[in-house]
Structures are given as C-alpha cells and as structure tokens.
Amino acid sequence: MKKDTIFEFFRILAEHNPAPETELEFSNTYQLLVAVVLSAQATDVGVNKATRRLFEQVTTPAQMVALGEEGLKEHIKTIGLFNGKAKNVIALSEILVRDFGGAVPEDRDTLTTLPGVGRKTANVVMNCAFGAETFAVDTHVFRVSNRTGLAKGKTVDKVETLLDRRVPQPFRRDAHHWLILLGRYTCKARTPECWRCLVVEQCEYRAKTPEPKAKAGVSRKAGAVIS
C-alpha cells in the first residue's frame, strides 16, 4: 500500500470514528493492566463480564494482593487459562507494591518485566494509559495489516515494525484501535465483509467478498465498519 493510500485509509477511518477506544472496561491504569493481561486468548466481552464485580472491589495492586490468588480465581474462572492468569496478576501486583509504590510504570521495557506482560500488553497500556504512539498487534491487527497490504509481515514483530514505519501523523496514536475494530467487526477471519467496509477502495485484498443475496422478503441494511 502506497503512502498516499495509507493516509487516505486512516483518514476515512478517523472521519467515521474520531476517538476510538479499547473495548475493555477499567477505571484506572492498574485495572487496565490487569484487564489486558486477562484478555490474552479471551474476548473483551468475556473479560468485561468477569471484571465488573472484581473492579468494584479492587482498584489498587495492594487490594489485589489482599484478595489473593484463590479469591481472584473466583472472579475470573469464566476466562480461559484463568489459573495461570491469576498467578501472574497476583505476582505483578506484588511487584508493583514492592518496587513501584503501587503505580504502573510508564515505560514499555519495564512493563514487559512484569509476570504475564508481553510486548503487546505493554503496548496497549502505553497507548491507552499514557498516550504513547505504540502499535499493539493482536490477531485482528495482524490479519488486517496483511490482508489489506498495509503492513505485510510473517511475524507479529515484523508487522509492528512496519506499522511504526508506515502509519503517518495524525493517525499514529489511534491506528491500532481502528485496525482492531476493523478486524473484529468487518474484516473478519473467515469471511471479510468487504461489501460494507469503509476502506474497501484502499484495500489491496483481491478476493473481495460480494454482498450476500438477501432472502426473499427480507431486507438487508448495510452496517458501518465502526460505530
């Protein structure tokens, strides 16, 4: 995808959704960190369902440590891999209390030293909490970047590097949110819904899918890629 096309790609997405945000629910940076750790191989919807009551009780690392691993498991047992995630959340909370005065460090490299926090998680926290121009490459961002021709790479690290190199201002801070939403709701894994995609003209995917034929007597309304 050429520079002019990339600019237009993001301009259109920005026009339709000027202030995209993560769909994870949280009230402070610590809760965001916990939610992102829990979201690995899980849906945001599932994480939000599990953390609503948890986050009413726990707003700080010290409160999480007091809750304990077994107490945390009771809240998140509907989330995949909850045993390992509970262990990591308690461990990272202990470190935050012991080494950082209960604050989440505003540094990506430091964040990745915490249990259960990989580069993607750190990128999300840096972006959503601290406004950093980071590119968190999840399965949606990886798929959309490759399929559209925006940033073709065989690995997550390669796609992240290309996005960092190619995404222009003023779109850098919000780019990964637009890509996630595009992949989650329109540019889906099995069958991309190209017929209702806002950026179909900029996309380089050749096998674009046509709109399914409506059944007799049933009207179809085309949805927007991002509400």
PDB file of C-alpha atoms in Angstrom:
ATOM      1  CA  MET A   1       0.000   0.000   0.000  1.00  0.00           C
ATOM      2  CA  LYS A   2       1.447   3.363  -1.054  1.00  0.00           C
ATOM      3  CA  LYS A   3       1.882   6.342   1.266  1.00  0.00           C
ATOM      4  CA  ASP A   4      -1.000   8.329  -0.184  1.00  0.00           C
ATOM      5  CA  THR A   5      -3.290   5.328   0.071  1.00  0.00           C
ATOM      6  CA  ILE A   6      -2.287   4.673   3.674  1.00  0.00           C
ATOM      7  CA  PHE A   7      -3.077   8.276   4.565  1.00  0.00           C
ATOM      8  CA  GLU A   8      -6.500   8.034   2.919  1.00  0.00           C
ATOM      9  CA  PHE A   9      -7.110   4.647   4.591  1.00  0.00           C
ATOM     10  CA  PHE A  10      -6.700   6.141   8.053  1.00  0.00           C
ATOM     11  CA  ARG A  11      -8.332   9.436   7.156  1.00  0.00           C
ATOM     12  CA  ILE A  12     -11.556   7.610   6.322  1.00  0.00           C
ATOM     13  CA  LEU A  13     -11.459   5.522   9.492  1.00  0.00           C
ATOM     14  CA  ALA A  14     -10.752   8.633  11.563  1.00  0.00           C
ATOM     15  CA  GLU A  15     -13.596  10.537   9.940  1.00  0.00           C
ATOM     16  CA  HIS A  16     -16.085   7.863  10.946  1.00  0.00           C
ATOM     17  CA  ASN A  17     -14.659   7.260  14.428  1.00  0.00           C
ATOM     18  CA  PRO A  18     -12.591  10.261  15.587  1.00  0.00           C
ATOM     19  CA  ALA A  19     -11.889   8.954  19.094  1.00  0.00           C
ATOM     20  CA  PRO A  20     -11.579   5.156  19.125  1.00  0.00           C
ATOM     21  CA  GLU A  21     -11.013   3.430  22.448  1.00  0.00           C
ATOM     22  CA  THR A  22     -10.328  -0.037  23.750  1.00  0.00           C
ATOM     23  CA  GLU A  23     -13.467  -2.032  24.475  1.00  0.00           C
ATOM     24  CA  LEU A  24     -12.023  -3.274  27.769  1.00  0.00           C
ATOM     25  CA  GLU A  25     -13.662  -1.669  30.810  1.00  0.00           C
ATOM     26  CA  PHE A  26     -11.496  -0.082  33.516  1.00  0.00           C
ATOM     27  CA  SER A  27     -11.328   2.979  35.751  1.00  0.00           C
ATOM     28  CA  ASN A  28      -7.585   3.414  36.234  1.00  0.00           C
ATOM     29  CA  THR A  29      -4.236   2.370  34.776  1.00  0.00           C
ATOM     30  CA  TYR A  30      -3.808  -0.580  37.121  1.00  0.00           C
ATOM     31  CA  GLN A  31      -7.193  -2.022  36.186  1.00  0.00           C
ATOM     32  CA  LEU A  32      -6.311  -1.543  32.516  1.00  0.00           C
ATOM     33  CA  LEU A  33      -3.118  -3.534  33.002  1.00  0.00           C
ATOM     34  CA  VAL A  34      -4.999  -6.343  34.719  1.00  0.00           C
ATOM     35  CA  ALA A  35      -7.722  -6.389  32.060  1.00  0.00           C
ATOM     36  CA  VAL A  36      -5.199  -6.608  29.225  1.00  0.00           C
ATOM     37  CA  VAL A  37      -3.334  -9.453  30.951  1.00  0.00           C
ATOM     38  CA  LEU A  38      -6.631 -11.300  31.357  1.00  0.00           C
ATOM     39  CA  SER A  39      -7.611 -10.677  27.726  1.00  0.00           C
ATOM     40  CA  ALA A  40      -4.904 -12.933  26.284  1.00  0.00           C
ATOM     41  CA  GLN A  41      -6.681 -15.630  24.257  1.00  0.00           C
ATOM     42  CA  ALA A  42     -10.022 -14.301  25.511  1.00  0.00           C
ATOM     43  CA  THR A  43     -12.599 -11.842  24.232  1.00  0.00           C
ATOM     44  CA  ASP A  44     -13.016  -8.333  25.593  1.00  0.00           C
ATOM     45  CA  VAL A  45     -16.676  -9.145  26.223  1.00  0.00           C
ATOM     46  CA  GLY A  46     -15.735 -12.136  28.365  1.00  0.00           C
ATOM     47  CA  VAL A  47     -13.111 -10.185  30.282  1.00  0.00           C
ATOM     48  CA  ASN A  48     -15.500  -7.301  30.961  1.00  0.00           C
ATOM     49  CA  LYS A  49     -18.121  -9.698  32.257  1.00  0.00           C
ATOM     50  CA  ALA A  50     -15.625 -11.226  34.677  1.00  0.00           C
ATOM     51  CA  THR A  51     -14.021  -7.990  35.865  1.00  0.00           C
ATOM     52  CA  ARG A  52     -17.069  -5.817  36.523  1.00  0.00           C
ATOM     53  CA  ARG A  53     -17.577  -7.107  40.062  1.00  0.00           C
ATOM     54  CA  LEU A  54     -13.842  -7.583  40.581  1.00  0.00           C
ATOM     55  CA  PHE A  55     -13.076  -3.969  39.748  1.00  0.00           C
ATOM     56  CA  GLU A  56     -15.793  -2.766  42.108  1.00  0.00           C
ATOM     57  CA  GLN A  57     -13.747  -4.334  44.917  1.00  0.00           C
ATOM     58  CA  VAL A  58     -10.205  -3.989  43.615  1.00  0.00           C
ATOM     59  CA  THR A  59      -8.760  -0.710  42.337  1.00  0.00           C
ATOM     60  CA  THR A  60      -5.134  -0.993  43.500  1.00  0.00           C
ATOM     61  CA  PRO A  61      -2.364  -3.606  43.463  1.00  0.00           C
ATOM     62  CA  ALA A  62      -2.431  -3.755  47.275  1.00  0.00           C
ATOM     63  CA  GLN A  63      -6.135  -4.634  47.227  1.00  0.00           C
ATOM     64  CA  MET A  64      -5.436  -7.356  44.659  1.00  0.00           C
ATOM     65  CA  VAL A  65      -2.707  -8.842  46.833  1.00  0.00           C
ATOM     66  CA  ALA A  66      -5.109  -8.802  49.772  1.00  0.00           C
ATOM     67  CA  LEU A  67      -7.761 -10.558  47.678  1.00  0.00           C
ATOM     68  CA  GLY A  68      -5.293 -13.337  46.958  1.00  0.00           C
ATOM     69  CA  GLU A  69      -4.942 -15.846  44.157  1.00  0.00           C
ATOM     70  CA  GLU A  70      -7.896 -18.016  45.152  1.00  0.00           C
ATOM     71  CA  GLY A  71     -10.137 -15.001  45.593  1.00  0.00           C
ATOM     72  CA  LEU A  72      -9.145 -13.709  42.167  1.00  0.00           C
ATOM     73  CA  LYS A  73      -9.834 -17.089  40.582  1.00  0.00           C
ATOM     74  CA  GLU A  74     -13.423 -16.949  41.800  1.00  0.00           C
ATOM     75  CA  HIS A  75     -13.912 -13.735  39.814  1.00  0.00           C
ATOM     76  CA  ILE A  76     -12.156 -14.802  36.600  1.00  0.00           C
ATOM     77  CA  LYS A  77     -12.900 -18.528  36.391  1.00  0.00           C
ATOM     78  CA  THR A  78     -15.016 -17.983  33.263  1.00  0.00           C
ATOM     79  CA  ILE A  79     -11.942 -16.711  31.391  1.00  0.00           C
ATOM     80  CA  GLY A  80      -9.667 -19.119  29.544  1.00  0.00           C
ATOM     81  CA  LEU A  81      -6.363 -20.017  31.253  1.00  0.00           C
ATOM     82  CA  PHE A  82      -7.618 -18.349  34.448  1.00  0.00           C
ATOM     83  CA  ASN A  83      -5.313 -20.303  36.760  1.00  0.00           C
ATOM     84  CA  GLY A  84      -2.120 -19.039  35.151  1.00  0.00           C
ATOM     85  CA  LYS A  85      -3.545 -15.553  34.719  1.00  0.00           C
ATOM     86  CA  ALA A  86      -4.498 -15.340  38.390  1.00  0.00           C
ATOM     87  CA  LYS A  87      -0.988 -16.337  39.386  1.00  0.00           C
ATOM     88  CA  ASN A  88       0.514 -13.679  37.109  1.00  0.00           C
ATOM     89  CA  VAL A  89      -1.846 -10.909  38.240  1.00  0.00           C
ATOM     90  CA  ILE A  90      -1.071 -11.545  41.903  1.00  0.00           C
ATOM     91  CA  ALA A  91       2.668 -11.717  41.178  1.00  0.00           C
ATOM     92  CA  LEU A  92       2.729  -8.484  39.147  1.00  0.00           C
ATOM     93  CA  SER A  93       0.616  -6.772  41.795  1.00  0.00           C
ATOM     94  CA  GLU A  94       3.127  -7.754  44.492  1.00  0.00           C
ATOM     95  CA  ILE A  95       5.938  -6.311  42.368  1.00  0.00           C
ATOM     96  CA  LEU A  96       4.059  -3.057  41.794  1.00  0.00           C
ATOM     97  CA  VAL A  97       3.514  -2.679  45.533  1.00  0.00           C
ATOM     98  CA  ARG A  98       7.072  -3.626  46.452  1.00  0.00           C
ATOM     99  CA  ASP A  99       9.058  -1.862  43.728  1.00  0.00           C
ATOM    100  CA  PHE A 100       6.854   0.913  42.314  1.00  0.00           C
ATOM    101  CA  GLY A 101       4.812   2.215  45.203  1.00  0.00           C
ATOM    102  CA  GLY A 102       1.668   0.705  43.698  1.00  0.00           C
ATOM    103  CA  ALA A 103       1.979   2.664  40.452  1.00  0.00           C
ATOM    104  CA  VAL A 104       2.108   1.198  36.950  1.00  0.00           C
ATOM    105  CA  PRO A 105       5.461   2.163  35.391  1.00  0.00           C
ATOM    106  CA  GLU A 106       5.267   4.440  32.349  1.00  0.00           C
ATOM    107  CA  ASP A 107       7.933   2.501  30.450  1.00  0.00           C
ATOM    108  CA  ARG A 108       7.381  -0.322  27.976  1.00  0.00           C
ATOM    109  CA  ASP A 109      10.592  -2.193  28.741  1.00  0.00           C
ATOM    110  CA  THR A 110       9.856  -2.122  32.462  1.00  0.00           C
ATOM    111  CA  LEU A 111       6.291  -3.281  31.892  1.00  0.00           C
ATOM    112  CA  THR A 112       7.488  -6.337  29.973  1.00  0.00           C
ATOM    113  CA  THR A 113       9.454  -7.495  33.016  1.00  0.00           C
ATOM    114  CA  LEU A 114       6.197  -7.995  34.930  1.00  0.00           C
ATOM    115  CA  PRO A 115       4.712 -11.535  35.048  1.00  0.00           C
ATOM    116  CA  GLY A 116       2.209 -12.117  32.236  1.00  0.00           C
ATOM    117  CA  VAL A 117       3.049  -8.869  30.456  1.00  0.00           C
ATOM    118  CA  GLY A 118       4.369  -9.297  26.922  1.00  0.00           C
ATOM    119  CA  ARG A 119       5.100  -6.648  24.353  1.00  0.00           C
ATOM    120  CA  LYS A 120       1.521  -6.496  23.073  1.00  0.00           C
ATOM    121  CA  THR A 121       0.142  -5.960  26.568  1.00  0.00           C
ATOM    122  CA  ALA A 122       2.769  -3.315  27.280  1.00  0.00           C
ATOM    123  CA  ASN A 123       1.936  -1.560  24.013  1.00  0.00           C
ATOM    124  CA  VAL A 124      -1.755  -1.424  24.925  1.00  0.00           C
ATOM    125  CA  VAL A 125      -1.035   0.038  28.358  1.00  0.00           C
ATOM    126  CA  MET A 126       1.433   2.568  26.973  1.00  0.00           C
ATOM    127  CA  ASN A 127      -1.095   3.662  24.350  1.00  0.00           C
ATOM    128  CA  CYS A 128      -4.333   3.669  26.330  1.00  0.00           C
ATOM    129  CA  ALA A 129      -2.965   4.897  29.654  1.00  0.00           C
ATOM    130  CA  PHE A 130      -0.073   7.119  28.656  1.00  0.00           C
ATOM    131  CA  GLY A 131      -0.903   8.197  25.099  1.00  0.00           C
ATOM    132  CA  ALA A 132       2.182   6.628  23.530  1.00  0.00           C
ATOM    133  CA  GLU A 133       2.225   6.012  19.781  1.00  0.00           C
ATOM    134  CA  THR A 134       2.547   2.253  20.094  1.00  0.00           C
ATOM    135  CA  PHE A 135       1.114  -0.476  17.879  1.00  0.00           C
ATOM    136  CA  ALA A 136      -0.327  -3.442  19.746  1.00  0.00           C
ATOM    137  CA  VAL A 137      -0.512  -6.260  17.210  1.00  0.00           C
ATOM    138  CA  ASP A 138      -3.172  -8.793  18.159  1.00  0.00           C
ATOM    139  CA  THR A 139      -4.755 -11.335  15.821  1.00  0.00           C
ATOM    140  CA  HIS A 140      -7.072  -8.707  14.332  1.00  0.00           C
ATOM    141  CA  VAL A 141      -4.324  -6.164  13.657  1.00  0.00           C
ATOM    142  CA  PHE A 142      -2.059  -8.879  12.244  1.00  0.00           C
ATOM    143  CA  ARG A 143      -4.772 -10.120   9.864  1.00  0.00           C
ATOM    144  CA  VAL A 144      -5.939  -6.691   8.707  1.00  0.00           C
ATOM    145  CA  SER A 145      -2.396  -5.401   8.206  1.00  0.00           C
ATOM    146  CA  ASN A 146      -1.511  -8.358   5.988  1.00  0.00           C
ATOM    147  CA  ARG A 147      -4.813  -8.692   4.151  1.00  0.00           C
ATOM    148  CA  THR A 148      -5.125  -5.030   3.206  1.00  0.00           C
ATOM    149  CA  GLY A 149      -1.483  -4.636   2.234  1.00  0.00           C
ATOM    150  CA  LEU A 150      -0.940  -2.017   4.921  1.00  0.00           C
ATOM    151  CA  ALA A 151       1.892  -3.910   6.607  1.00  0.00           C
ATOM    152  CA  LYS A 152       2.684  -7.386   5.332  1.00  0.00           C
ATOM    153  CA  GLY A 153       4.759  -9.472   7.691  1.00  0.00           C
ATOM    154  CA  LYS A 154       5.039 -13.116   8.699  1.00  0.00           C
ATOM    155  CA  THR A 155       5.538 -12.314  12.370  1.00  0.00           C
ATOM    156  CA  VAL A 156       3.900 -10.003  14.892  1.00  0.00           C
ATOM    157  CA  ASP A 157       7.194  -8.180  15.412  1.00  0.00           C
ATOM    158  CA  LYS A 158       7.581  -7.560  11.684  1.00  0.00           C
ATOM    159  CA  VAL A 159       4.050  -6.178  11.362  1.00  0.00           C
ATOM    160  CA  GLU A 160       4.597  -3.922  14.372  1.00  0.00           C
ATOM    161  CA  THR A 161       7.839  -2.609  12.866  1.00  0.00           C
ATOM    162  CA  LEU A 162       6.167  -1.893   9.532  1.00  0.00           C
ATOM    163  CA  LEU A 163       3.201  -0.152  11.145  1.00  0.00           C
ATOM    164  CA  ASP A 164       5.554   2.018  13.159  1.00  0.00           C
ATOM    165  CA  ARG A 165       7.370   2.917   9.959  1.00  0.00           C
ATOM    166  CA  ARG A 166       4.354   3.485   7.717  1.00  0.00           C
ATOM    167  CA  VAL A 167       1.493   4.941   9.754  1.00  0.00           C
ATOM    168  CA  PRO A 168       1.639   8.749   9.403  1.00  0.00           C
ATOM    169  CA  GLN A 169       0.596  11.552  11.687  1.00  0.00           C
ATOM    170  CA  PRO A 170      -2.002  12.448  12.832  1.00  0.00           C
ATOM    171  CA  PHE A 171      -3.151   8.828  12.974  1.00  0.00           C
ATOM    172  CA  ARG A 172      -0.384   7.088  14.892  1.00  0.00           C
ATOM    173  CA  ARG A 173      -1.853   7.166  18.384  1.00  0.00           C
ATOM    174  CA  ASP A 174      -5.223   5.680  17.398  1.00  0.00           C
ATOM    175  CA  ALA A 175      -4.164   3.457  14.488  1.00  0.00           C
ATOM    176  CA  HIS A 176      -4.190   0.132  16.299  1.00  0.00           C
ATOM    177  CA  HIS A 177      -7.695   0.807  17.674  1.00  0.00           C
ATOM    178  CA  TRP A 178      -9.071   1.381  14.182  1.00  0.00           C
ATOM    179  CA  LEU A 179      -7.374  -1.776  12.929  1.00  0.00           C
ATOM    180  CA  ILE A 180      -8.727  -3.853  15.821  1.00  0.00           C
ATOM    181  CA  LEU A 181     -12.275  -2.619  15.243  1.00  0.00           C
ATOM    182  CA  LEU A 182     -11.966  -3.165  11.514  1.00  0.00           C
ATOM    183  CA  GLY A 183     -10.806  -6.738  12.052  1.00  0.00           C
ATOM    184  CA  ARG A 184     -13.281  -7.524  14.806  1.00  0.00           C
ATOM    185  CA  TYR A 185     -16.420  -6.316  13.059  1.00  0.00           C
ATOM    186  CA  THR A 186     -15.794  -6.182   9.303  1.00  0.00           C
ATOM    187  CA  CYS A 187     -12.515  -7.668   8.085  1.00  0.00           C
ATOM    188  CA  LYS A 188     -13.284 -10.955   9.814  1.00  0.00           C
ATOM    189  CA  ALA A 189     -11.049 -14.010   9.721  1.00  0.00           C
ATOM    190  CA  ARG A 190     -13.194 -16.433   7.735  1.00  0.00           C
ATOM    191  CA  THR A 191     -15.218 -14.119   5.544  1.00  0.00           C
ATOM    192  CA  PRO A 192     -14.372 -10.432   5.367  1.00  0.00           C
ATOM    193  CA  GLU A 193     -17.474  -8.321   4.829  1.00  0.00           C
ATOM    194  CA  CYS A 194     -15.936  -6.243   2.075  1.00  0.00           C
ATOM    195  CA  TRP A 195     -19.274  -5.016   0.756  1.00  0.00           C
ATOM    196  CA  ARG A 196     -19.771  -2.830   3.829  1.00  0.00           C
ATOM    197  CA  CYS A 197     -16.173  -1.846   4.515  1.00  0.00           C
ATOM    198  CA  LEU A 198     -15.388   1.854   4.644  1.00  0.00           C
ATOM    199  CA  VAL A 199     -11.897   1.399   3.222  1.00  0.00           C
ATOM    200  CA  VAL A 200     -12.636  -1.188   0.555  1.00  0.00           C
ATOM    201  CA  GLU A 201     -11.307   1.108  -2.174  1.00  0.00           C
ATOM    202  CA  GLN A 202      -7.946   1.473  -0.429  1.00  0.00           C
ATOM    203  CA  CYS A 203      -7.624  -2.213   0.469  1.00  0.00           C
ATOM    204  CA  GLU A 204      -5.386  -4.386  -1.734  1.00  0.00           C
ATOM    205  CA  TYR A 205      -7.144  -7.653  -0.911  1.00  0.00           C
ATOM    206  CA  ARG A 206      -8.010  -9.145  -4.284  1.00  0.00           C
ATOM    207  CA  ALA A 207     -10.665 -11.701  -3.376  1.00  0.00           C
ATOM    208  CA  LYS A 208     -13.135  -9.139  -2.104  1.00  0.00           C
ATOM    209  CA  THR A 209     -16.393 -10.701  -0.967  1.00  0.00           C
ATOM    210  CA  PRO A 210     -19.653  -9.535  -2.545  1.00  0.00           C
ATOM    211  CA  GLU A 211     -22.744  -8.756  -0.538  1.00  0.00           C
ATOM    212  CA  PRO A 212     -24.761 -11.922   0.158  1.00  0.00           C
ATOM    213  CA  LYS A 213     -28.067 -12.102  -1.622  1.00  0.00           C
ATOM    214  CA  ALA A 214     -30.926 -11.281   0.731  1.00  0.00           C
ATOM    215  CA  LYS A 215     -33.568 -13.956   1.188  1.00  0.00           C
ATOM    216  CA  ALA A 216     -36.933 -13.307  -0.387  1.00  0.00           C
ATOM    217  CA  GLY A 217     -38.991 -10.941   1.707  1.00  0.00           C
ATOM    218  CA  VAL A 218     -36.035  -9.978   3.913  1.00  0.00           C
ATOM    219  CA  SER A 219     -34.476  -6.548   3.671  1.00  0.00           C
ATOM    220  CA  ARG A 220     -30.793  -6.048   4.417  1.00  0.00           C
ATOM    221  CA  LYS A 221     -29.244  -2.915   5.817  1.00  0.00           C
ATOM    222  CA  ALA A 222     -25.539  -2.427   5.368  1.00  0.00           C
ATOM    223  CA  GLY A 223     -23.784  -1.724   8.672  1.00  0.00           C
ATOM    224  CA  ALA A 224     -20.890   0.603   9.267  1.00  0.00           C
ATOM    225  CA  VAL A 225     -17.435  -0.751   9.928  1.00  0.00           C
ATOM    226  CA  ILE A 226     -17.084   1.354  13.041  1.00  0.00           C
ATOM    227  CA  SER A 227     -19.936   2.859  15.002  1.00  0.00           C
TER     228      SER A 227
END
